[in-house]
Short mmCIF file of C-alpha atoms and ligand atoms in Angstrom, two decimals:
data_model
loop_
_atom_site.label_atom_id
_atom_site.label_comp_id
_atom_site.label_asym_id
_atom_site.label_seq_id
_atom_site.Cartn_x
_atom_site.Cartn_y
_atom_site.Cartn_z
CA MET A 19 80.56 17.67 61.41
CA ALA A 20 81.40 18.10 57.71
CA LYS A 21 84.70 19.81 56.92
CA LYS A 22 84.39 23.50 56.08
CA VAL A 23 86.91 25.79 54.41
CA ASN A 24 88.45 28.33 56.79
CA ILE A 25 88.16 31.75 55.16
CA ALA A 26 89.52 35.22 55.85
CA ILE A 27 87.51 38.24 54.71
CA LEU A 28 89.67 41.28 53.93
CA ILE A 29 88.02 44.69 54.01
CA SER A 30 88.86 48.40 53.99
CA GLY A 31 85.50 50.10 54.48
CA THR A 32 81.82 49.48 55.11
CA GLY A 33 81.87 45.75 54.60
CA THR A 34 78.38 45.02 53.31
CA ASN A 35 79.77 42.21 51.16
CA MET A 36 81.53 40.88 54.24
CA GLN A 37 78.17 40.86 56.02
CA ALA A 38 76.60 38.90 53.15
CA LEU A 39 79.43 36.34 53.37
CA VAL A 40 79.17 36.10 57.16
CA ASN A 41 75.40 35.58 56.94
CA ALA A 42 75.87 32.81 54.40
CA CYS A 43 78.50 31.14 56.58
CA ASN A 44 76.07 31.17 59.50
CA SER A 45 73.81 28.66 57.80
CA PRO A 46 74.69 25.17 59.04
CA ASN A 47 75.38 23.45 55.71
CA PHE A 48 77.38 26.24 54.11
CA PRO A 49 80.89 24.96 53.22
CA ALA A 50 82.86 27.90 54.70
CA ASN A 51 83.73 29.11 58.17
CA VAL A 52 84.82 32.70 58.85
CA ALA A 53 88.15 32.23 60.61
CA VAL A 54 89.01 35.93 60.70
CA VAL A 55 88.06 39.35 59.35
CA VAL A 56 91.06 41.59 58.60
CA ALA A 57 90.85 45.32 57.89
CA ASN A 58 93.72 47.49 56.69
CA LYS A 59 92.10 50.74 57.90
CA LYS A 60 91.35 51.46 61.51
CA GLN A 61 88.25 53.51 60.66
CA SER A 62 86.69 50.59 58.77
CA LEU A 63 83.03 50.31 59.80
CA GLY A 64 83.07 46.69 58.80
CA LEU A 65 85.75 45.92 61.38
CA ALA A 66 83.57 47.34 64.16
CA TRP A 67 80.62 45.28 62.90
CA ALA A 68 82.71 42.10 62.83
CA LYS A 69 83.84 42.72 66.42
CA GLU A 70 80.23 43.21 67.53
CA GLN A 71 79.37 39.85 65.98
CA GLY A 72 82.07 38.21 68.07
CA LEU A 73 84.11 37.28 65.00
CA ASN A 74 87.89 37.15 65.16
CA SER A 75 88.80 40.54 63.79
CA VAL A 76 92.24 42.02 63.29
CA LEU A 77 93.52 45.39 62.13
CA VAL A 78 96.66 45.27 60.01
CA ASP A 79 96.96 49.01 59.58
CA SER A 80 98.52 49.76 56.19
CA ALA A 81 99.11 53.40 57.26
CA LYS A 82 101.45 52.13 59.97
CA PHE A 83 103.78 50.72 57.32
CA ALA A 84 103.65 53.66 54.94
CA LEU A 85 106.94 55.23 55.99
CA GLN A 86 108.96 52.02 56.09
CA THR A 87 111.17 50.96 53.25
CA ASN A 88 109.53 47.97 51.61
CA SER A 89 106.22 49.08 53.14
CA ARG A 90 104.17 46.79 50.88
CA LEU A 91 106.17 43.74 51.82
CA ALA A 92 106.18 44.61 55.53
CA PHE A 93 102.39 45.01 55.45
CA GLU A 94 101.91 41.74 53.60
CA GLN A 95 104.25 39.84 55.89
CA GLU A 96 102.18 40.88 58.88
CA LEU A 97 99.00 40.02 56.98
CA GLN A 98 100.44 36.62 56.11
CA ASN A 99 101.28 35.97 59.79
CA VAL A 100 97.72 36.77 60.80
CA LEU A 101 96.25 34.51 58.10
CA GLN A 102 98.52 31.64 59.08
CA SER A 103 97.74 32.04 62.77
CA PHE A 104 94.04 31.54 61.98
CA ALA A 105 94.73 28.57 59.65
CA VAL A 106 93.13 30.37 56.71
CA GLU A 107 92.62 28.34 53.53
CA LEU A 108 90.88 30.89 51.28
CA ILE A 109 90.93 34.70 51.18
CA CYS A 110 87.87 36.75 50.16
CA LEU A 111 88.59 40.36 49.26
CA ALA A 112 85.47 42.39 50.00
CA GLY A 113 86.08 46.05 49.30
CA PHE A 114 89.76 45.65 50.18
CA MET A 115 91.22 48.73 48.53
CA ARG A 116 94.81 47.68 48.27
CA LEU A 117 96.74 46.00 45.50
CA LEU A 118 98.52 42.83 46.55
CA THR A 119 102.05 42.08 45.34
CA GLY A 120 103.15 39.12 43.27
CA TRP A 121 104.97 37.80 46.35
CA PHE A 122 101.72 37.55 48.29
CA ILE A 123 99.58 36.29 45.43
CA GLU A 124 102.05 33.55 44.58
CA GLN A 125 101.56 32.07 48.02
CA TRP A 126 97.79 32.01 47.58
CA GLN A 127 97.41 30.85 43.99
CA GLN A 128 93.74 30.15 43.20
CA LYS A 129 93.02 30.88 46.87
CA ILE A 130 92.11 34.58 46.67
CA ILE A 131 88.74 35.70 45.33
CA ASN A 132 87.42 39.22 44.77
CA ILE A 133 84.23 41.03 43.83
CA HIS A 134 84.25 43.94 41.41
CA PRO A 135 81.36 46.31 40.51
CA SER A 136 81.37 45.92 36.73
CA LEU A 137 81.04 43.27 34.06
CA LEU A 138 84.73 42.50 33.71
CA PRO A 139 86.76 42.87 31.56
CA ASN A 140 84.86 46.17 31.18
CA PHE A 141 85.62 48.99 33.62
CA LYS A 142 88.52 47.67 35.65
CA GLY A 143 89.87 49.80 38.48
CA ALA A 144 88.66 51.75 41.49
CA ASN A 145 86.00 53.85 39.73
CA ALA A 146 84.13 51.15 37.86
CA VAL A 147 80.60 52.41 38.49
CA PHE A 148 81.48 56.01 37.63
CA ASP A 149 83.30 54.85 34.50
CA ALA A 150 80.29 52.83 33.30
CA LEU A 151 78.04 55.89 33.71
CA GLN A 152 80.53 58.16 31.95
CA ALA A 153 80.80 55.73 29.06
CA LYS A 154 76.99 55.79 28.74
CA ALA A 155 76.95 52.00 28.87
CA SER A 156 73.45 50.50 28.77
CA LEU A 157 74.40 47.55 30.94
CA THR A 158 76.74 46.99 33.84
CA GLY A 159 76.85 44.63 36.81
CA CYS A 160 79.28 42.80 39.03
CA THR A 161 81.84 40.04 38.71
CA THR A 162 83.53 37.62 41.06
CA HIS A 163 86.94 36.35 40.05
CA PHE A 164 90.14 34.72 41.21
CA VAL A 165 92.88 37.24 41.95
CA VAL A 166 96.04 37.36 39.85
CA GLU A 167 98.79 39.95 39.91
CA GLU A 168 97.24 42.07 37.17
CA MET A 169 94.38 44.12 38.64
CA ASP A 170 90.82 42.83 38.01
CA ALA A 171 92.10 40.36 35.43
CA GLY A 172 91.86 36.88 36.99
CA PRO A 173 89.57 34.05 35.85
CA ILE A 174 85.90 34.98 36.19
CA ILE A 175 83.68 32.90 38.46
CA LEU A 176 80.22 34.55 38.31
CA GLN A 177 78.67 37.69 36.84
CA LYS A 178 75.29 39.34 37.13
CA SER A 179 74.14 42.27 35.03
CA VAL A 180 71.87 45.25 35.59
CA PRO A 181 70.58 47.76 33.00
CA ILE A 182 71.61 51.39 33.46
CA SER A 183 68.54 53.60 33.22
CA GLN A 184 68.55 57.24 32.14
CA ASN A 185 67.63 58.26 35.67
CA ASP A 186 70.56 56.51 37.27
CA ASN A 187 73.23 58.49 39.07
CA LEU A 188 76.35 57.23 40.81
CA GLU A 189 74.55 56.56 44.07
CA SER A 190 71.54 54.76 42.60
CA LEU A 191 73.66 52.61 40.32
CA LYS A 192 76.08 51.69 43.11
CA ALA A 193 73.12 50.61 45.25
CA LYS A 194 71.65 48.45 42.46
CA ILE A 195 74.98 46.77 41.83
CA LEU A 196 75.65 46.23 45.52
CA GLN A 197 72.38 44.31 45.84
CA LEU A 198 73.56 41.95 43.13
CA GLU A 199 76.99 41.66 44.73
CA HIS A 200 75.36 40.43 47.92
CA GLN A 201 73.79 37.62 45.89
CA ILE A 202 76.72 36.50 43.78
CA TYR A 203 79.47 36.69 46.40
CA PRO A 204 77.95 34.06 48.73
CA GLU A 205 77.10 31.92 45.65
CA THR A 206 80.70 32.23 44.50
CA LEU A 207 82.08 31.35 47.91
CA LYS A 208 79.94 28.22 47.97
CA ILE A 209 81.16 27.12 44.53
CA VAL A 210 84.83 27.74 45.32
CA CYS A 211 84.69 26.07 48.74
CA ASN A 212 82.93 23.01 47.34
CA GLN A 213 85.68 22.75 44.71
CA ILE A 214 88.37 22.96 47.41
CA LEU A 215 86.62 20.36 49.56
CA THR A 216 86.21 17.98 46.60
CA LYS A 217 89.95 18.20 45.90
CA ILE A 218 90.77 17.43 49.55
CA LYS A 219 88.61 14.23 49.58
C1 GRF B 15 81.90 46.89 46.39
O1 GRF B 15 81.25 47.61 45.38
C2 GRF B 15 82.92 45.96 45.78
O2 GRF B 15 82.55 45.47 44.54
C3 GRF B 15 84.12 46.86 45.64
O3 GRF B 15 84.09 47.68 46.79
C4 GRF B 15 82.76 47.80 47.26
C5 GRF B 15 82.77 47.37 48.69
O4 GRF B 15 81.55 47.58 49.33
N1 GRF B 15 85.32 46.08 45.47
P1 GRF B 15 81.30 46.97 50.77
O5 GRF B 15 82.42 47.49 51.67
O6 GRF B 15 81.31 45.49 50.67
O7 GRF B 15 79.98 47.53 51.20
#
């Protein structure tokens, strides 16, 4: 069987992008294999879904570390142990609402990808869809990119745009963008994994 890239999908919430990635990975010739799904919140609906699918799924509960000194590092060390134990080669952030430190990112250079609900570099941050509406932008969309230490600033991989109509509200616009996210994230994963596999050959 052809070599596939072992991926981890990191989530915090609903995990619809995770589902899109898992579905893509289920097709026989797709170049990635979901080694593990990791959530940092125990109430994550996506974690429950991953368990139901029989996927390896692990909770690394960020709340558990909150009171420790060096809580970020302690959380990331446990995360790193989990990723290593599943021989992960690429990390996909999919609604993972936690900033990663330079220490972590350095160990995964060019090996962490993310999806963001705006046309980066416009509307970085946690309220991208709201911010696009507030700014009365006529166009927004979604972006996949490699993760660097600065938030939402790494090299862009793919983007897809959607017009903002006068009737749009936060909910309708989020839904439109999410549909596009579910298209470009699997496409992105395929591109990145094929690049990794070409380098290995
Ligand atoms: C998506 O809009 C993604 O771009 C952002 O968080 C949201 C996650 O949604 N980073 P879901 O959990 O994948 O449904």
